[in-house]
PDB file of C-alpha atoms in Angstrom:
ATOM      1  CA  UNK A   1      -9.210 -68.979  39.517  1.00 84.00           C
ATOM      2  CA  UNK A   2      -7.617 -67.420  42.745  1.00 92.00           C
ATOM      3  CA  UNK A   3      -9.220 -64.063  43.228  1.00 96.00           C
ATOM      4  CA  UNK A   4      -8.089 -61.163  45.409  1.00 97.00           C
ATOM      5  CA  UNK A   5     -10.514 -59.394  46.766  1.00 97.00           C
ATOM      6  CA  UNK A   6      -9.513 -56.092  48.219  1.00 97.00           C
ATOM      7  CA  UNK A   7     -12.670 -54.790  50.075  1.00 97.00           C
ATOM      8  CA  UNK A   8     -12.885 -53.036  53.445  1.00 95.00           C
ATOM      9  CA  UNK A   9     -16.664 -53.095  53.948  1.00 95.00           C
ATOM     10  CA  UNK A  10     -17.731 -56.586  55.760  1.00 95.00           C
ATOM     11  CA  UNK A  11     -20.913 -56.687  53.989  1.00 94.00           C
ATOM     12  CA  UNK A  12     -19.992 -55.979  49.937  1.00 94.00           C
ATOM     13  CA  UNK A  13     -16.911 -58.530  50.682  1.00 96.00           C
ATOM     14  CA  UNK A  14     -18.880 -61.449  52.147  1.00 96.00           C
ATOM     15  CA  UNK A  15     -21.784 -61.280  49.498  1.00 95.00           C
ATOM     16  CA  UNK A  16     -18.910 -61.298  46.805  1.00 96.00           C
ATOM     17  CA  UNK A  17     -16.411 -64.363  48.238  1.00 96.00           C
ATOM     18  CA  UNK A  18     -19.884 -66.117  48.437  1.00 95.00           C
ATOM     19  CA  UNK A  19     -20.830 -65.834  44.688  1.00 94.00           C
ATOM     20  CA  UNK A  20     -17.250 -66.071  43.721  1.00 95.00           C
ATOM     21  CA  UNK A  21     -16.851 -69.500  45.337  1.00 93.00           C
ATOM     22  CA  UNK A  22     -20.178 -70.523  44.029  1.00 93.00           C
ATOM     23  CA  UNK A  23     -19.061 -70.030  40.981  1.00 91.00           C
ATOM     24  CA  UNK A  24     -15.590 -71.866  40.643  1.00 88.00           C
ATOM     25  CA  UNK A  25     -13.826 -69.524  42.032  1.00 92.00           C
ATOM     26  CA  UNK A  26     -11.197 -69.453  44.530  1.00 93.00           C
ATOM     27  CA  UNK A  27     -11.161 -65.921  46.396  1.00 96.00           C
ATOM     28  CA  UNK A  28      -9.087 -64.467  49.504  1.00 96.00           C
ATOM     29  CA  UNK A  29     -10.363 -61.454  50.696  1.00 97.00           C
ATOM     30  CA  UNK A  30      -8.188 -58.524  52.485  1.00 97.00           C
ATOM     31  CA  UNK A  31      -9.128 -55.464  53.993  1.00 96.00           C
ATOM     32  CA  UNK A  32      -6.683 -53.328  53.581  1.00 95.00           C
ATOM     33  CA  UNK A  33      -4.037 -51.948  50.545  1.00 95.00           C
ATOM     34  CA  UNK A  34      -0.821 -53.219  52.550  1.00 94.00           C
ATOM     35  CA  UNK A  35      -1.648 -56.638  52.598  1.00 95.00           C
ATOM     36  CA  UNK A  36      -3.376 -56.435  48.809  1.00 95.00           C
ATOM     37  CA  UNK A  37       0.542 -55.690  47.885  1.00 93.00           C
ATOM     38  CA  UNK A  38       1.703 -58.871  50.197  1.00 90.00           C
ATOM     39  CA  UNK A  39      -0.923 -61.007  48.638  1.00 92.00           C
ATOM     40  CA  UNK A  40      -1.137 -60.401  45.373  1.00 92.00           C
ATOM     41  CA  UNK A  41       1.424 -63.207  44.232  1.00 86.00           C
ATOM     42  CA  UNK A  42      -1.016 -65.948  45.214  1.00 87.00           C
ATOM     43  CA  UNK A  43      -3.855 -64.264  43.068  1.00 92.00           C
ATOM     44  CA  UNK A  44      -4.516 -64.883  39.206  1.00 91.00           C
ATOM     45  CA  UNK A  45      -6.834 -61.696  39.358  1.00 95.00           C
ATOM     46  CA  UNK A  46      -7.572 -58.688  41.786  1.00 96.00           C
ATOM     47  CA  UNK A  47     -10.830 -57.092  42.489  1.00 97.00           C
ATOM     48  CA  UNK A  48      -9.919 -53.844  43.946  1.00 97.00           C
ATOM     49  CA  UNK A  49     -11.840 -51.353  45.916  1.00 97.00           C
ATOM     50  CA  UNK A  50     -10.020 -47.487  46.298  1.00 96.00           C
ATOM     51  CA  UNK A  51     -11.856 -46.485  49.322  1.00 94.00           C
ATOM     52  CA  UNK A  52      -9.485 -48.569  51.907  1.00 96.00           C
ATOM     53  CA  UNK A  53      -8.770 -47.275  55.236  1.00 96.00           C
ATOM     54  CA  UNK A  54      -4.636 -47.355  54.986  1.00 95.00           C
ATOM     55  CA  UNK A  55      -4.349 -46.172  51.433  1.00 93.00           C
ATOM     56  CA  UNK A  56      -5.696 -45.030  48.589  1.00 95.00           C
ATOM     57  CA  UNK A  57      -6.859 -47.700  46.245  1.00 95.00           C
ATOM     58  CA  UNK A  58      -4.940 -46.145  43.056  1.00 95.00           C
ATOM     59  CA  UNK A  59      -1.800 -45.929  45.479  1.00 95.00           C
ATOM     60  CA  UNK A  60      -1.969 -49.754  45.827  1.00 95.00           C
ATOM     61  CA  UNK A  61      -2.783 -50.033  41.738  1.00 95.00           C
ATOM     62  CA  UNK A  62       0.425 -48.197  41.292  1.00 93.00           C
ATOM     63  CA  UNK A  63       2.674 -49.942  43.483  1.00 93.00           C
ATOM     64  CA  UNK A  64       1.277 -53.199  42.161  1.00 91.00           C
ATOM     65  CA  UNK A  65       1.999 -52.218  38.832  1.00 90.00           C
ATOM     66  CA  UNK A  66       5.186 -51.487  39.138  1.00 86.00           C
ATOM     67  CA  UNK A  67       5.883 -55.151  40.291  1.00 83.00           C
ATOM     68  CA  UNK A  68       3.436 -57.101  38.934  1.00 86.00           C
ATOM     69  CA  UNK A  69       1.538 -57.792  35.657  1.00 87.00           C
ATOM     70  CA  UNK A  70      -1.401 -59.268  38.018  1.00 91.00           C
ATOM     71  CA  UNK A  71      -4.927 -58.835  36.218  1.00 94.00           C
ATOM     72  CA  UNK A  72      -6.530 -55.920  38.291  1.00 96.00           C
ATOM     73  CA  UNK A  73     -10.278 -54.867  38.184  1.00 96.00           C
ATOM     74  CA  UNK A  74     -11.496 -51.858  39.875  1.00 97.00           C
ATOM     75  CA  UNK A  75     -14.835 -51.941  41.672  1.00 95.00           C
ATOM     76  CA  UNK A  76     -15.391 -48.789  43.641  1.00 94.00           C
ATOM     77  CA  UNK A  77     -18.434 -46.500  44.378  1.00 94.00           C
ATOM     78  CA  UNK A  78     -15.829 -43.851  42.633  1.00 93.00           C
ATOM     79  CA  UNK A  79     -17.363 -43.208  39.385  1.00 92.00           C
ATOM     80  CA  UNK A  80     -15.975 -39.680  38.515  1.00 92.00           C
ATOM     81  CA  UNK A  81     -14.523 -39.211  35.104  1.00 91.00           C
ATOM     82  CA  UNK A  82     -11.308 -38.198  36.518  1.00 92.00           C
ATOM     83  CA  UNK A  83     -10.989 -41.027  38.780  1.00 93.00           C
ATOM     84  CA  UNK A  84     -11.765 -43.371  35.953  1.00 94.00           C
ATOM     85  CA  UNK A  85      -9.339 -42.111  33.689  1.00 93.00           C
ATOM     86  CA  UNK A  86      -7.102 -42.197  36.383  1.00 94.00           C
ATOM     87  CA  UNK A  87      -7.311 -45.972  37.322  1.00 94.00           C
ATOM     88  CA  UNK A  88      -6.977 -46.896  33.906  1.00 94.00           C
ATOM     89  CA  UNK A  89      -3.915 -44.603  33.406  1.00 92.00           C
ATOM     90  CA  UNK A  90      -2.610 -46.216  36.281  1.00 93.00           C
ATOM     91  CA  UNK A  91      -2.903 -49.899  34.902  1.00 92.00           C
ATOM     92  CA  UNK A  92      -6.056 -51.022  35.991  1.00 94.00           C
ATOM     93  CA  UNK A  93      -7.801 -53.499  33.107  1.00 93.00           C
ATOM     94  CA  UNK A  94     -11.263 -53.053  33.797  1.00 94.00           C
ATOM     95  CA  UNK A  95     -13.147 -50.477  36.030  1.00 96.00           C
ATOM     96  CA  UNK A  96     -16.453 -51.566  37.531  1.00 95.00           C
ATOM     97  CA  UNK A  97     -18.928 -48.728  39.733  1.00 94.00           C
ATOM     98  CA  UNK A  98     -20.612 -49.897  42.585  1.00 93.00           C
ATOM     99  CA  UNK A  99     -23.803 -51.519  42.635  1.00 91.00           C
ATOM    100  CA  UNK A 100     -22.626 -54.043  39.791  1.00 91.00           C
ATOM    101  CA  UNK A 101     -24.592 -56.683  38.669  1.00 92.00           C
ATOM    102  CA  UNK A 102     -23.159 -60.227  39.873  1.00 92.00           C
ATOM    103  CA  UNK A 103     -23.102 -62.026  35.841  1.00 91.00           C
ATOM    104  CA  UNK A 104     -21.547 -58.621  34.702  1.00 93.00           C
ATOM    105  CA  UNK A 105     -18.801 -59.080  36.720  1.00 95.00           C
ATOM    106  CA  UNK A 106     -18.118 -62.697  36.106  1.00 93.00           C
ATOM    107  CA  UNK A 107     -18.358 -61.410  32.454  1.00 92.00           C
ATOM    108  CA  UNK A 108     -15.861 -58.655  32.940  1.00 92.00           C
ATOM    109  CA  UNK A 109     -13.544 -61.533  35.455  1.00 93.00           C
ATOM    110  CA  UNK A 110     -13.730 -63.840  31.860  1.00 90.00           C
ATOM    111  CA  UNK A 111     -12.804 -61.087  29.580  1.00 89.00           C
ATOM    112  CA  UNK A 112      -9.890 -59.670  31.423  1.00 90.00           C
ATOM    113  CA  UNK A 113      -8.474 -63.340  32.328  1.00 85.00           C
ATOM    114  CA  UNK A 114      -8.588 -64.080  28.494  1.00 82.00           C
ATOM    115  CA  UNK A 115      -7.322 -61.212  27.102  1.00 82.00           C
ATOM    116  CA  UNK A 116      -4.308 -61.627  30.138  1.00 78.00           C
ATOM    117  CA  UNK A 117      -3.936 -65.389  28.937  1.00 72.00           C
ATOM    118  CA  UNK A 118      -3.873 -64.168  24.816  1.00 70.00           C
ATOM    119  CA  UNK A 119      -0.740 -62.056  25.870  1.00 68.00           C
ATOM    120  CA  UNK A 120       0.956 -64.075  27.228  1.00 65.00           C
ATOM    121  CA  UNK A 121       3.148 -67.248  25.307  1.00 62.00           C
ATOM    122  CA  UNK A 122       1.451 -70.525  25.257  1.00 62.00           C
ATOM    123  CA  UNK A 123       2.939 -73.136  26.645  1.00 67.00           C
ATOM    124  CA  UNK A 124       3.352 -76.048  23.927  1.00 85.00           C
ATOM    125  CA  UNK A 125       3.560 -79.257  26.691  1.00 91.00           C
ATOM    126  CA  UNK A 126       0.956 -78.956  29.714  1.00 92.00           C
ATOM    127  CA  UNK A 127       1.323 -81.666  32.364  1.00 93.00           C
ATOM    128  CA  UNK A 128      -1.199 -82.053  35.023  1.00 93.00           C
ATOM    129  CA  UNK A 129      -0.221 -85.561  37.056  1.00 92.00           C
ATOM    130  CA  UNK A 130       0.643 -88.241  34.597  1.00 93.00           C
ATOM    131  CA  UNK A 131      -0.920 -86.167  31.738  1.00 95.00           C
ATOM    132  CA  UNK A 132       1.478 -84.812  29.253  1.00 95.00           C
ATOM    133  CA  UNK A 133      -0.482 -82.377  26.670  1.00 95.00           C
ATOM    134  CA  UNK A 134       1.160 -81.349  23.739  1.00 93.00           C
ATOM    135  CA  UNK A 135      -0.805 -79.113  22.108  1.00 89.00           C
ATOM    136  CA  UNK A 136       1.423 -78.510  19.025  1.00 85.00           C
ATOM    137  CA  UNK A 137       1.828 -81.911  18.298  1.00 88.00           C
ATOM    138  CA  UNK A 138      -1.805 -82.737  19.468  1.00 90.00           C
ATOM    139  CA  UNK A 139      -0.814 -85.506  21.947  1.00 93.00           C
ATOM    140  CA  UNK A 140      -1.582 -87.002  24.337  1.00 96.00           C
ATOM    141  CA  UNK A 141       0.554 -88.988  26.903  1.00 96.00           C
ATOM    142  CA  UNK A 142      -0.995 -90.782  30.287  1.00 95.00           C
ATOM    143  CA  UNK A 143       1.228 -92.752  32.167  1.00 93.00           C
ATOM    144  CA  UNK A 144       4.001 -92.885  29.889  1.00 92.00           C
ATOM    145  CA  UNK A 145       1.219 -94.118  27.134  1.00 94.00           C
ATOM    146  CA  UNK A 146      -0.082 -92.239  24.150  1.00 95.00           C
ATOM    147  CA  UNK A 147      -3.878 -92.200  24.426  1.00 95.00           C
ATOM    148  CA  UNK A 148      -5.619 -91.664  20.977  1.00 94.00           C
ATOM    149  CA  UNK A 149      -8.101 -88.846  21.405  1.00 93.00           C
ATOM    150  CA  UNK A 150     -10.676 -87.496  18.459  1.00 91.00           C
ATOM    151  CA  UNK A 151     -10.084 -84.073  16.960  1.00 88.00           C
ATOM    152  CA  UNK A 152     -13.069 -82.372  19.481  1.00 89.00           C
ATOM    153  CA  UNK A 153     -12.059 -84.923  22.555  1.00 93.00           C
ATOM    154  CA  UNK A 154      -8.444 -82.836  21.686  1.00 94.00           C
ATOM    155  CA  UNK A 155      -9.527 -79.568  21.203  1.00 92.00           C
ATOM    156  CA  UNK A 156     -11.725 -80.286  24.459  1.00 94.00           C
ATOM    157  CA  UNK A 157      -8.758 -81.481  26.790  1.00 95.00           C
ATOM    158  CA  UNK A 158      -6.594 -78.803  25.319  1.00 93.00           C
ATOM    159  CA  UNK A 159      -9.213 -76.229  26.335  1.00 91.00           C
ATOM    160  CA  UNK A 160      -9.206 -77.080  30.030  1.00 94.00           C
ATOM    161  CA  UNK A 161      -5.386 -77.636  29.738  1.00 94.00           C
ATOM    162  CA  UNK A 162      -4.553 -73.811  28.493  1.00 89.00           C
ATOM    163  CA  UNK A 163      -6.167 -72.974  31.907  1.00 89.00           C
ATOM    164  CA  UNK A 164      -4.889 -76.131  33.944  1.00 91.00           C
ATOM    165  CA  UNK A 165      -5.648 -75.652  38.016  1.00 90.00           C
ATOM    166  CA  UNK A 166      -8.506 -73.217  36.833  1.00 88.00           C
ATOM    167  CA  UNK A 167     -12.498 -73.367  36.401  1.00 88.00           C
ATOM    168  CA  UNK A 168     -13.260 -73.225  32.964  1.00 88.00           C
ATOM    169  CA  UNK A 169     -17.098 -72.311  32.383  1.00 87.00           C
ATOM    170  CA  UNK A 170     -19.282 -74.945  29.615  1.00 86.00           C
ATOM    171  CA  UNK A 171     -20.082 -71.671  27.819  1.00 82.00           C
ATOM    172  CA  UNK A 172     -16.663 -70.821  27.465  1.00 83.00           C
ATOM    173  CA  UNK A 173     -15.524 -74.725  26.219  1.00 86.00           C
ATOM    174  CA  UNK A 174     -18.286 -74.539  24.089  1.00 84.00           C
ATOM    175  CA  UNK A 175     -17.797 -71.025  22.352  1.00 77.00           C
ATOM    176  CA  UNK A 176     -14.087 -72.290  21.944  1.00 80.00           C
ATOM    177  CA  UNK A 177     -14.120 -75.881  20.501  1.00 83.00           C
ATOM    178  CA  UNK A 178     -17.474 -75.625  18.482  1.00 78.00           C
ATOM    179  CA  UNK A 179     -17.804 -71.771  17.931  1.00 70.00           C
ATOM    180  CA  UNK A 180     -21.208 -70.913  19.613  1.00 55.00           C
ATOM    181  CA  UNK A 181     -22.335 -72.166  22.702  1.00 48.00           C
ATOM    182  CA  UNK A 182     -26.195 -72.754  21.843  1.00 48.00           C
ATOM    183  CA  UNK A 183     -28.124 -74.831  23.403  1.00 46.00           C
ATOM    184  CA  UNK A 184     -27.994 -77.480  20.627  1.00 47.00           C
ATOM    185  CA  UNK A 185     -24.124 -78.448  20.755  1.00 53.00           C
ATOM    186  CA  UNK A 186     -24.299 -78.845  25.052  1.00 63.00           C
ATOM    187  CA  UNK A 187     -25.069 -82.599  24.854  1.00 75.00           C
ATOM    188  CA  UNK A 188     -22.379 -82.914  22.614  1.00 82.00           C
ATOM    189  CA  UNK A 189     -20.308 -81.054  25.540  1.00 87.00           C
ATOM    190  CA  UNK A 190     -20.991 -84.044  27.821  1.00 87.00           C
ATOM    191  CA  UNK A 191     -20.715 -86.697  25.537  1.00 89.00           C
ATOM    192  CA  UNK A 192     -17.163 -85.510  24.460  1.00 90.00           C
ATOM    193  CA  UNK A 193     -16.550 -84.903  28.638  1.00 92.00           C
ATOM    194  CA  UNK A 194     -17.353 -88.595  29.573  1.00 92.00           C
ATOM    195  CA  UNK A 195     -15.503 -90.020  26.316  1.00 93.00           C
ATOM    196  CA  UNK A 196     -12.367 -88.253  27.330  1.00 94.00           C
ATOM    197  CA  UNK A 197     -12.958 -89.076  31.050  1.00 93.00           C
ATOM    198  CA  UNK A 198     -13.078 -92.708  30.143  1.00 94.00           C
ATOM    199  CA  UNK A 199      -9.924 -92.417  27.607  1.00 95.00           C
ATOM    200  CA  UNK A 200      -7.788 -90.712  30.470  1.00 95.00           C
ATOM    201  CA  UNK A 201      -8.708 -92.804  32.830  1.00 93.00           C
ATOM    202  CA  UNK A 202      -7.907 -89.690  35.949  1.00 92.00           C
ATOM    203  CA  UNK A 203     -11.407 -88.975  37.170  1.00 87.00           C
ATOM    204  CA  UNK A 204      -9.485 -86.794  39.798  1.00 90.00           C
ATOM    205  CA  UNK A 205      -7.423 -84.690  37.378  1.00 92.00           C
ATOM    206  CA  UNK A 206     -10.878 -83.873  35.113  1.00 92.00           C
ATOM    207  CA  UNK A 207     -13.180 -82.735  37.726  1.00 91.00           C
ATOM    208  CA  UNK A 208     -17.117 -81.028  37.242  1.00 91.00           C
ATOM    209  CA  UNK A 209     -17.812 -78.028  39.290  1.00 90.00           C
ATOM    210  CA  UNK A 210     -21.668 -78.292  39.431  1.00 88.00           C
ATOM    211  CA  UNK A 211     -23.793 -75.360  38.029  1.00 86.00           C
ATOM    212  CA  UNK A 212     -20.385 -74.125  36.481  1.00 87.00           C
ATOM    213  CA  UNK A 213     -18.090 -76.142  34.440  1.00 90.00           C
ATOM    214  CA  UNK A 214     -15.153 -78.060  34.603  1.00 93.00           C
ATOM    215  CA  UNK A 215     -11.662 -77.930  35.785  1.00 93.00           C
ATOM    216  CA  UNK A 216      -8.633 -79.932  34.885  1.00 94.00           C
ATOM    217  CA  UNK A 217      -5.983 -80.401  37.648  1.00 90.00           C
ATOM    218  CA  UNK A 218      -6.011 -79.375  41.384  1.00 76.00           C
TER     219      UNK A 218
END
């Protein structure tokens, strides 16, 4: 997904746009709250420090609250009581202290994209090219032809189509079309993958982001 960072320090920004992109991400980093409130409508999530050097960090969660439901994460060496109640008050959806552990993060990225995705009305027809999706219907149109798809190559494509344009992690897949995501069923993962692949017949609409997942369109 396309993450705004909003981190003054040179050093805490480059380490995180580094493990963000190695993970699938897509993230734009700014130094300062004025252009966090000019960027944001490119974004899909902020990360959001509150020691900046124009304004105050909870300054920029409030303006960008009062515009924009954008997913917002605070990560700040700020770990008072008051200013935690405070960014959460304010809108913020997670709050993070400084040093955080890099798979925490991703973790806390997942959870708040989810629970942002959950509240908002799913779409019933995804297209991505010359793919329709119709995930009330459960079909499937490439081309202007109706592919025939099994119940998990569905529930697979549908998966990767809720979050169309963004990396989707094999845990994640996994955990949502068989219910775990144990060792055992991740074979089954890539069998369904290259069945579907081969049924679509748009290796460059259902792309693998090695050490990661998958992603369906651009």
């Amino acid at each position: 997904m396309r993450v705004l960072l909003v981190e003054d320090d040179d050093g805490v920004a480059g380490a995180l746009v580094d493990s963000l992109g190695a993970h699938g991400h897509q993230p734009t980093r700014v130094r300062r709250g004025e252009d966090a409130l000019l960027a944001h409508r490119d974004a899909d999530l902020a990360l959001l420090d509150l020691g900046l050097p124009d304004l105050d960090g909870l300054e920029v969660l409030r303006k960008l609250r009062a515009v924009s439901a954008l997913p917002v994460i605070v990560l700040t060496a700020r770990g008072d009581e008051r200013s935690v109640v405070r960014g959460l008050r304010l809108g913020a959806d997670d709050y993070l202290v400084k040093p955080v552990r890099l798979s925490e993060l991703l973790a806390r990225i997942e959870a708040v994209t989810r629970r942002a995705a959950a509240a908002r009305p799913e779409p019933q027809v995804v297209v991505v090219g010359d793919i329709e999706v119709d995930l009330g219907a459960r079909r499937v149109v490439v081309g202007g032809a109706e592919v025939e798809l099994t119940a998990k190559e569905f529930a697979v494509l549908a998966a990767l189509a809720r979050r169309a344009g963004t990396a989707v992690s094999r845990q994640q897949l996994m955990d949502e079309v068989w219910g775990d995501a144990y060792v055992a069923v991740s074979r089954s993962l890539d069998v369904h993958l290259t069945q579907l692949r081969a049924k679509l017949r748009r290796p460059e609409l259902l792309t693998t982001i090695r050490g990661f997942g998958y992603r369906l369109g651009a």
